[in-house]
Amino acid sequence: MNFMATLTAVIASGLLVALGLAGNLFIVICNLFFRSSGQGLHLGDMLVTCIAVSTVILDLSAYLSMALFLLGGMCPNSNITMQINMFLTIAGISLNYWFIAWLCVYYCVKIVNMSSRVFIRLKQNISTVICCCLAGSVPIIIPISSAAFYIGMNDSNNSTTQNNSCPPIELMSSALGQVAMPLFVVQSIVALVLMMCSCSAIIVFLCGHIRQMQLSSPEIADSSQNLIRVAKMITVLALLYLFCTIAGALPVFIGQAAFSKEYFLVVDCMFSAACLGITVTLIAGNSSLRQKAQCSQQTWNFKERGRCLIFEKSCSDEVIFV
């Protein structure tokens, strides 16, 4: 890859990171500081905020890792700086997996109605159950993320080559493959199953619910439209997760990935685009965030129109004076 192509990819990825960072900061600020008086932060908003924070960690650490790799021309784990960034990147990915998965489960239990006593009991205690599940996810995240510190430390083959590329992943530490990769696969599969089952249950329930409502009234009520919007939000999040998992892990499993500039640029651009997609989806799918974004846009447009009017008035005054 020539210099101009590399520079273009770095700038494009940087713009995506900046947009994603602005959107995620907007989500965090709105959920934590700009709430109605007396209104607490319920679990759904808390999970959305956690997804935004983990997305910021993932976005910044992945971009910084790519920048350090391009500037240093070294293997990604040949110094402590790269190891820290790899740790944050893997931790951000894992946190995103579980936060999105439990958000899907949370909305599934809140939206779907069943006559089962077990399900009714689960619906009544869903906040406690989700918090316990989040706490149970930590023992899986820590070993996967911590393994980044030990990649290649005792592997003499993991060194910088003359053409600034690294050995294929299959030549790296066998301990990493025996510990981190199986846990990563289990984590990905479990999270994916939770997401897809929750999304499928919501879609099936809403199809039947809307069909029954249309028999009595052809127009869909606002409450049903909000449920449809939430279903679309978590479905898009699950699809983004599925795309990133397949696109990022497939080269590793087929043994064709190497830590080259091209591989790092492609993966980083993919993560930046996915993180921005997650941010846009969270804002568009949450009615409160969407309304605040629209109000912010209207306020910005009003201020811009005011500035233009002041500028036009000053220009006309200068013309009259002349």
Short mmCIF file of C-alpha atoms in Angstrom, two decimals:
data_model
loop_
_atom_site.label_atom_id
_atom_site.label_comp_id
_atom_site.label_asym_id
_atom_site.label_seq_id
_atom_site.Cartn_x
_atom_site.Cartn_y
_atom_site.Cartn_z
CA MET A 1 0.00 0.00 0.00
CA ASN A 2 1.49 3.34 -1.07
CA PHE A 3 1.81 6.43 1.09
CA MET A 4 -1.22 8.30 -0.29
CA ALA A 5 -3.53 5.30 0.15
CA THR A 6 -2.31 4.83 3.72
CA LEU A 7 -2.73 8.54 4.51
CA THR A 8 -6.25 8.55 3.04
CA ALA A 9 -7.24 5.52 5.13
CA VAL A 10 -5.80 7.07 8.31
CA ILE A 11 -7.62 10.38 7.73
CA ALA A 12 -10.91 8.65 6.88
CA SER A 13 -10.67 6.47 9.97
CA GLY A 14 -9.83 9.54 12.07
CA LEU A 15 -12.94 11.35 10.84
CA LEU A 16 -15.09 8.33 11.70
CA VAL A 17 -13.52 8.21 15.16
CA ALA A 18 -14.18 11.93 15.72
CA LEU A 19 -17.84 11.61 14.68
CA GLY A 20 -18.30 8.51 16.84
CA LEU A 21 -16.63 10.19 19.82
CA ALA A 22 -18.92 13.23 19.52
CA GLY A 23 -22.01 11.02 19.33
CA ASN A 24 -21.00 8.85 22.28
CA LEU A 25 -20.18 11.88 24.43
CA PHE A 26 -23.60 13.25 23.53
CA ILE A 27 -25.22 10.00 24.73
CA VAL A 28 -23.28 9.96 28.01
CA ILE A 29 -23.91 13.64 28.77
CA CYS A 30 -27.63 13.42 27.97
CA ASN A 31 -28.19 10.27 30.01
CA LEU A 32 -26.17 11.37 33.03
CA PHE A 33 -26.67 15.12 33.27
CA PHE A 34 -29.66 16.23 31.20
CA ARG A 35 -32.53 14.27 32.66
CA SER A 36 -35.92 15.38 33.93
CA SER A 37 -36.01 16.37 37.58
CA GLY A 38 -36.67 13.40 39.81
CA GLN A 39 -36.23 10.92 36.95
CA GLY A 40 -33.70 8.20 37.66
CA LEU A 41 -31.47 6.36 35.22
CA HIS A 42 -33.28 3.10 34.50
CA LEU A 43 -31.46 -0.02 33.37
CA GLY A 44 -32.07 0.46 29.64
CA ASP A 45 -30.48 3.92 29.64
CA MET A 46 -27.68 2.66 31.85
CA LEU A 47 -26.86 -0.11 29.37
CA VAL A 48 -26.98 2.38 26.48
CA THR A 49 -24.56 4.63 28.40
CA CYS A 50 -22.25 1.68 29.08
CA ILE A 51 -22.29 0.76 25.38
CA ALA A 52 -21.35 4.35 24.53
CA VAL A 53 -18.45 4.34 27.02
CA SER A 54 -17.11 0.97 25.84
CA THR A 55 -17.43 2.13 22.23
CA VAL A 56 -15.28 5.18 23.03
CA ILE A 57 -12.65 2.92 24.61
CA LEU A 58 -12.69 0.58 21.62
CA ASP A 59 -12.66 3.35 19.03
CA LEU A 60 -9.79 5.35 20.54
CA SER A 61 -7.62 2.37 21.49
CA ALA A 62 -8.00 0.72 18.07
CA TYR A 63 -7.13 3.95 16.26
CA LEU A 64 -4.17 4.63 18.55
CA SER A 65 -2.90 1.06 18.09
CA MET A 66 -3.08 1.47 14.33
CA ALA A 67 -1.27 4.82 14.48
CA LEU A 68 1.49 3.45 16.72
CA PHE A 69 1.90 0.43 14.48
CA LEU A 70 2.23 2.55 11.34
CA LEU A 71 4.65 4.98 12.98
CA GLY A 72 6.78 2.37 14.71
CA GLY A 73 6.73 -0.35 12.09
CA MET A 74 6.73 -3.01 14.77
CA CYS A 75 4.77 -6.05 15.82
CA PRO A 76 1.73 -5.04 17.83
CA ASN A 77 2.95 -6.55 21.09
CA SER A 78 6.66 -5.76 21.03
CA ASN A 79 6.41 -2.97 23.64
CA ILE A 80 4.29 -2.05 26.64
CA THR A 81 2.47 0.80 24.87
CA MET A 82 1.10 -1.51 22.21
CA GLN A 83 0.24 -4.11 24.83
CA ILE A 84 -1.83 -1.58 26.79
CA ASN A 85 -3.64 -0.52 23.63
CA MET A 86 -4.30 -4.13 22.66
CA PHE A 87 -5.64 -4.76 26.17
CA LEU A 88 -8.01 -1.77 25.90
CA THR A 89 -9.10 -2.77 22.40
CA ILE A 90 -9.92 -6.35 23.38
CA ALA A 91 -11.61 -5.16 26.58
CA GLY A 92 -13.67 -2.66 24.57
CA ILE A 93 -14.76 -5.36 22.13
CA SER A 94 -15.71 -7.76 24.93
CA LEU A 95 -17.60 -5.10 26.88
CA ASN A 96 -19.48 -4.11 23.74
CA TYR A 97 -20.42 -7.74 23.12
CA TRP A 98 -21.94 -8.23 26.54
CA PHE A 99 -23.57 -4.83 26.94
CA ILE A 100 -25.33 -5.19 23.59
CA ALA A 101 -26.31 -8.79 24.36
CA TRP A 102 -27.83 -7.92 27.74
CA LEU A 103 -29.54 -4.84 26.26
CA CYS A 104 -31.24 -7.15 23.75
CA VAL A 105 -32.28 -9.53 26.54
CA TYR A 106 -33.54 -6.63 28.67
CA TYR A 107 -35.78 -5.22 25.93
CA CYS A 108 -36.93 -8.72 24.99
CA VAL A 109 -38.18 -9.37 28.51
CA LYS A 110 -39.71 -5.89 28.78
CA ILE A 111 -41.54 -6.05 25.43
CA VAL A 112 -42.63 -9.68 25.10
CA ASN A 113 -45.64 -10.85 27.12
CA MET A 114 -46.09 -14.47 28.18
CA SER A 115 -48.43 -16.15 30.63
CA SER A 116 -45.69 -18.32 32.11
CA ARG A 117 -45.09 -17.78 35.82
CA VAL A 118 -41.35 -18.06 35.34
CA PHE A 119 -41.39 -15.38 32.65
CA ILE A 120 -43.60 -13.09 34.76
CA ARG A 121 -41.20 -13.52 37.68
CA LEU A 122 -38.30 -12.78 35.35
CA LYS A 123 -40.02 -9.64 34.06
CA GLN A 124 -40.53 -8.41 37.62
CA ASN A 125 -36.86 -8.93 38.54
CA ILE A 126 -35.21 -8.23 35.19
CA SER A 127 -33.00 -5.40 36.53
CA THR A 128 -31.49 -7.62 39.21
CA VAL A 129 -31.02 -10.50 36.77
CA ILE A 130 -29.26 -8.31 34.17
CA CYS A 131 -26.95 -6.80 36.81
CA CYS A 132 -26.00 -10.29 37.99
CA CYS A 133 -25.39 -11.38 34.39
CA LEU A 134 -23.15 -8.37 33.80
CA ALA A 135 -21.17 -9.25 36.91
CA GLY A 136 -20.87 -12.82 35.66
CA SER A 137 -19.47 -11.61 32.34
CA VAL A 138 -16.40 -10.06 34.00
CA PRO A 139 -14.59 -13.41 34.63
CA ILE A 140 -14.73 -14.02 30.86
CA ILE A 141 -13.58 -10.53 29.85
CA ILE A 142 -10.55 -10.32 32.16
CA PRO A 143 -8.62 -13.41 30.90
CA ILE A 144 -9.25 -12.52 27.25
CA SER A 145 -8.07 -8.93 27.71
CA SER A 146 -5.14 -9.78 29.97
CA ALA A 147 -3.78 -12.25 27.42
CA ALA A 148 -2.75 -9.26 25.26
CA PHE A 149 0.07 -8.57 27.74
CA TYR A 150 1.61 -11.98 27.17
CA ILE A 151 1.37 -12.34 23.39
CA GLY A 152 4.82 -13.03 22.09
CA MET A 153 6.69 -12.29 25.32
CA ASN A 154 8.30 -15.71 25.29
CA ASP A 155 8.06 -16.29 21.55
CA SER A 156 11.29 -15.70 19.72
CA ASN A 157 9.50 -15.85 16.38
CA ASN A 158 7.36 -12.83 17.24
CA SER A 159 9.73 -10.07 16.13
CA THR A 160 9.84 -7.30 13.60
CA THR A 161 10.87 -8.46 10.16
CA GLN A 162 12.83 -6.54 7.59
CA ASN A 163 9.73 -5.46 5.65
CA ASN A 164 8.03 -4.08 8.79
CA SER A 165 5.53 -6.93 8.95
CA CYS A 166 4.98 -9.58 11.57
CA PRO A 167 4.67 -13.36 11.41
CA PRO A 168 1.23 -14.88 10.79
CA ILE A 169 -0.99 -15.26 13.80
CA GLU A 170 -0.61 -19.03 13.82
CA LEU A 171 3.11 -18.61 14.64
CA MET A 172 2.42 -16.62 17.78
CA SER A 173 2.31 -17.86 21.35
CA SER A 174 0.57 -21.20 21.72
CA ALA A 175 -0.56 -20.18 25.19
CA LEU A 176 -2.64 -17.38 23.68
CA GLY A 177 -4.36 -19.80 21.33
CA GLN A 178 -5.05 -22.28 24.12
CA VAL A 179 -6.46 -19.76 26.59
CA ALA A 180 -7.67 -16.53 24.98
CA MET A 181 -9.02 -17.73 21.64
CA PRO A 182 -11.37 -20.44 23.01
CA LEU A 183 -12.75 -17.97 25.55
CA PHE A 184 -13.18 -15.36 22.80
CA VAL A 185 -15.04 -17.88 20.64
CA VAL A 186 -17.29 -18.95 23.53
CA GLN A 187 -17.95 -15.31 24.39
CA SER A 188 -18.81 -14.46 20.78
CA ILE A 189 -21.10 -17.46 20.31
CA VAL A 190 -22.95 -16.98 23.62
CA ALA A 191 -23.42 -13.25 23.03
CA LEU A 192 -24.56 -13.85 19.46
CA VAL A 193 -27.10 -16.50 20.55
CA LEU A 194 -28.49 -14.13 23.20
CA MET A 195 -28.81 -11.31 20.67
CA MET A 196 -30.41 -13.35 17.90
CA CYS A 197 -32.84 -15.17 20.20
CA SER A 198 -33.92 -11.90 21.81
CA CYS A 199 -34.33 -10.12 18.47
CA SER A 200 -36.27 -13.05 17.00
CA ALA A 201 -38.60 -13.22 20.01
CA ILE A 202 -39.30 -9.47 19.82
CA ILE A 203 -39.94 -9.55 16.06
CA VAL A 204 -42.31 -12.54 16.31
CA PHE A 205 -44.18 -10.97 19.22
CA LEU A 206 -44.50 -7.56 17.55
CA CYS A 207 -45.73 -9.09 14.29
CA GLY A 208 -48.57 -10.82 16.13
CA HIS A 209 -49.25 -7.80 18.33
CA ILE A 210 -49.46 -5.37 15.41
CA ARG A 211 -51.62 -7.78 13.41
CA GLN A 212 -54.12 -7.92 16.27
CA MET A 213 -54.12 -4.14 16.65
CA GLN A 214 -54.69 -3.59 12.93
CA LEU A 215 -57.85 -5.69 13.12
CA SER A 216 -59.36 -3.13 15.49
CA SER A 217 -57.66 0.00 14.11
CA PRO A 218 -55.76 0.42 10.82
CA GLU A 219 -53.40 2.98 12.37
CA ILE A 220 -50.50 1.87 14.53
CA ALA A 221 -50.48 3.47 17.98
CA ASP A 222 -47.54 5.56 19.15
CA SER A 223 -46.66 2.97 21.79
CA SER A 224 -46.40 0.27 19.12
CA GLN A 225 -44.26 2.55 16.97
CA ASN A 226 -41.88 3.02 19.89
CA LEU A 227 -41.67 -0.75 20.33
CA ILE A 228 -40.96 -1.17 16.62
CA ARG A 229 -38.23 1.47 16.86
CA VAL A 230 -36.62 -0.34 19.80
CA ALA A 231 -36.81 -3.65 17.94
CA LYS A 232 -35.09 -2.09 14.93
CA MET A 233 -32.41 -0.61 17.18
CA ILE A 234 -31.38 -3.85 18.87
CA THR A 235 -31.64 -5.78 15.58
CA VAL A 236 -29.24 -3.36 13.88
CA LEU A 237 -26.88 -3.57 16.88
CA ALA A 238 -26.93 -7.37 16.66
CA LEU A 239 -26.25 -7.28 12.91
CA LEU A 240 -23.35 -4.84 13.38
CA TYR A 241 -21.94 -7.16 16.02
CA LEU A 242 -22.31 -10.15 13.70
CA PHE A 243 -20.60 -8.32 10.82
CA CYS A 244 -17.65 -7.19 12.97
CA THR A 245 -17.20 -10.65 14.47
CA ILE A 246 -17.16 -12.40 11.10
CA ALA A 247 -15.04 -9.79 9.32
CA GLY A 248 -12.52 -9.55 12.15
CA ALA A 249 -12.22 -13.21 13.12
CA LEU A 250 -12.49 -14.95 9.75
CA PRO A 251 -8.93 -14.10 8.59
CA VAL A 252 -7.61 -15.34 11.93
CA PHE A 253 -9.42 -18.69 11.74
CA ILE A 254 -8.40 -19.39 8.15
CA GLY A 255 -4.79 -18.57 9.03
CA GLN A 256 -4.29 -15.93 6.37
CA ALA A 257 -4.02 -12.85 8.60
CA ALA A 258 -0.69 -11.23 9.27
CA PHE A 259 0.07 -8.11 11.23
CA SER A 260 0.72 -6.02 8.14
CA LYS A 261 -0.20 -2.41 7.43
CA GLU A 262 -3.03 -3.45 5.12
CA TYR A 263 -4.57 -5.73 7.73
CA PHE A 264 -4.37 -3.10 10.47
CA LEU A 265 -5.85 -0.37 8.25
CA VAL A 266 -8.76 -2.53 7.11
CA VAL A 267 -9.58 -3.72 10.64
CA ASP A 268 -9.30 -0.22 12.09
CA CYS A 269 -11.53 1.33 9.42
CA MET A 270 -14.04 -1.46 9.97
CA PHE A 271 -14.08 -0.87 13.73
CA SER A 272 -14.39 2.90 13.28
CA ALA A 273 -17.34 2.51 10.89
CA ALA A 274 -19.00 -0.05 13.18
CA CYS A 275 -18.54 2.16 16.26
CA LEU A 276 -20.10 5.11 14.42
CA GLY A 277 -22.95 2.83 13.33
CA ILE A 278 -23.53 1.77 16.93
CA THR A 279 -23.63 5.41 18.05
CA VAL A 280 -26.10 6.46 15.34
CA THR A 281 -28.28 3.42 16.07
CA LEU A 282 -28.40 4.17 19.81
CA ILE A 283 -29.42 7.79 19.21
CA ALA A 284 -31.99 6.96 16.52
CA GLY A 285 -33.54 4.10 18.51
CA ASN A 286 -33.88 5.96 21.81
CA SER A 287 -36.77 8.44 21.77
CA SER A 288 -35.27 10.66 24.48
CA LEU A 289 -31.86 10.87 22.80
CA ARG A 290 -33.45 11.43 19.42
CA GLN A 291 -35.57 14.31 20.70
CA LYS A 292 -32.58 15.90 22.41
CA ALA A 293 -30.54 15.56 19.21
CA GLN A 294 -33.33 17.22 17.23
CA CYS A 295 -33.58 20.02 19.80
CA SER A 296 -29.81 20.52 19.67
CA GLN A 297 -29.93 20.69 15.89
CA GLN A 298 -32.81 23.19 15.95
CA THR A 299 -30.98 25.31 18.53
CA TRP A 300 -27.82 25.24 16.41
CA ASN A 301 -29.77 26.21 13.29
CA PHE A 302 -31.48 29.03 15.19
CA LYS A 303 -28.13 30.37 16.39
CA GLU A 304 -26.68 30.14 12.88
CA ARG A 305 -29.66 32.03 11.46
CA GLY A 306 -29.23 34.67 14.17
CA ARG A 307 -25.57 35.07 13.31
CA CYS A 308 -26.39 35.41 9.62
CA LEU A 309 -29.00 38.08 10.36
CA ILE A 310 -26.53 40.02 12.52
CA PHE A 311 -23.88 39.73 9.80
CA GLU A 312 -26.30 40.88 7.10
CA LYS A 313 -27.42 43.82 9.25
CA SER A 314 -23.82 44.89 9.89
CA CYS A 315 -23.04 44.65 6.17
CA SER A 316 -26.08 46.76 5.28
CA ASP A 317 -25.09 49.36 7.89
CA GLU A 318 -21.62 49.57 6.36
CA VAL A 319 -23.09 50.05 2.90
CA ILE A 320 -25.39 52.84 4.13
CA PHE A 321 -22.47 54.49 5.93
CA VAL A 322 -20.34 54.42 2.78
#
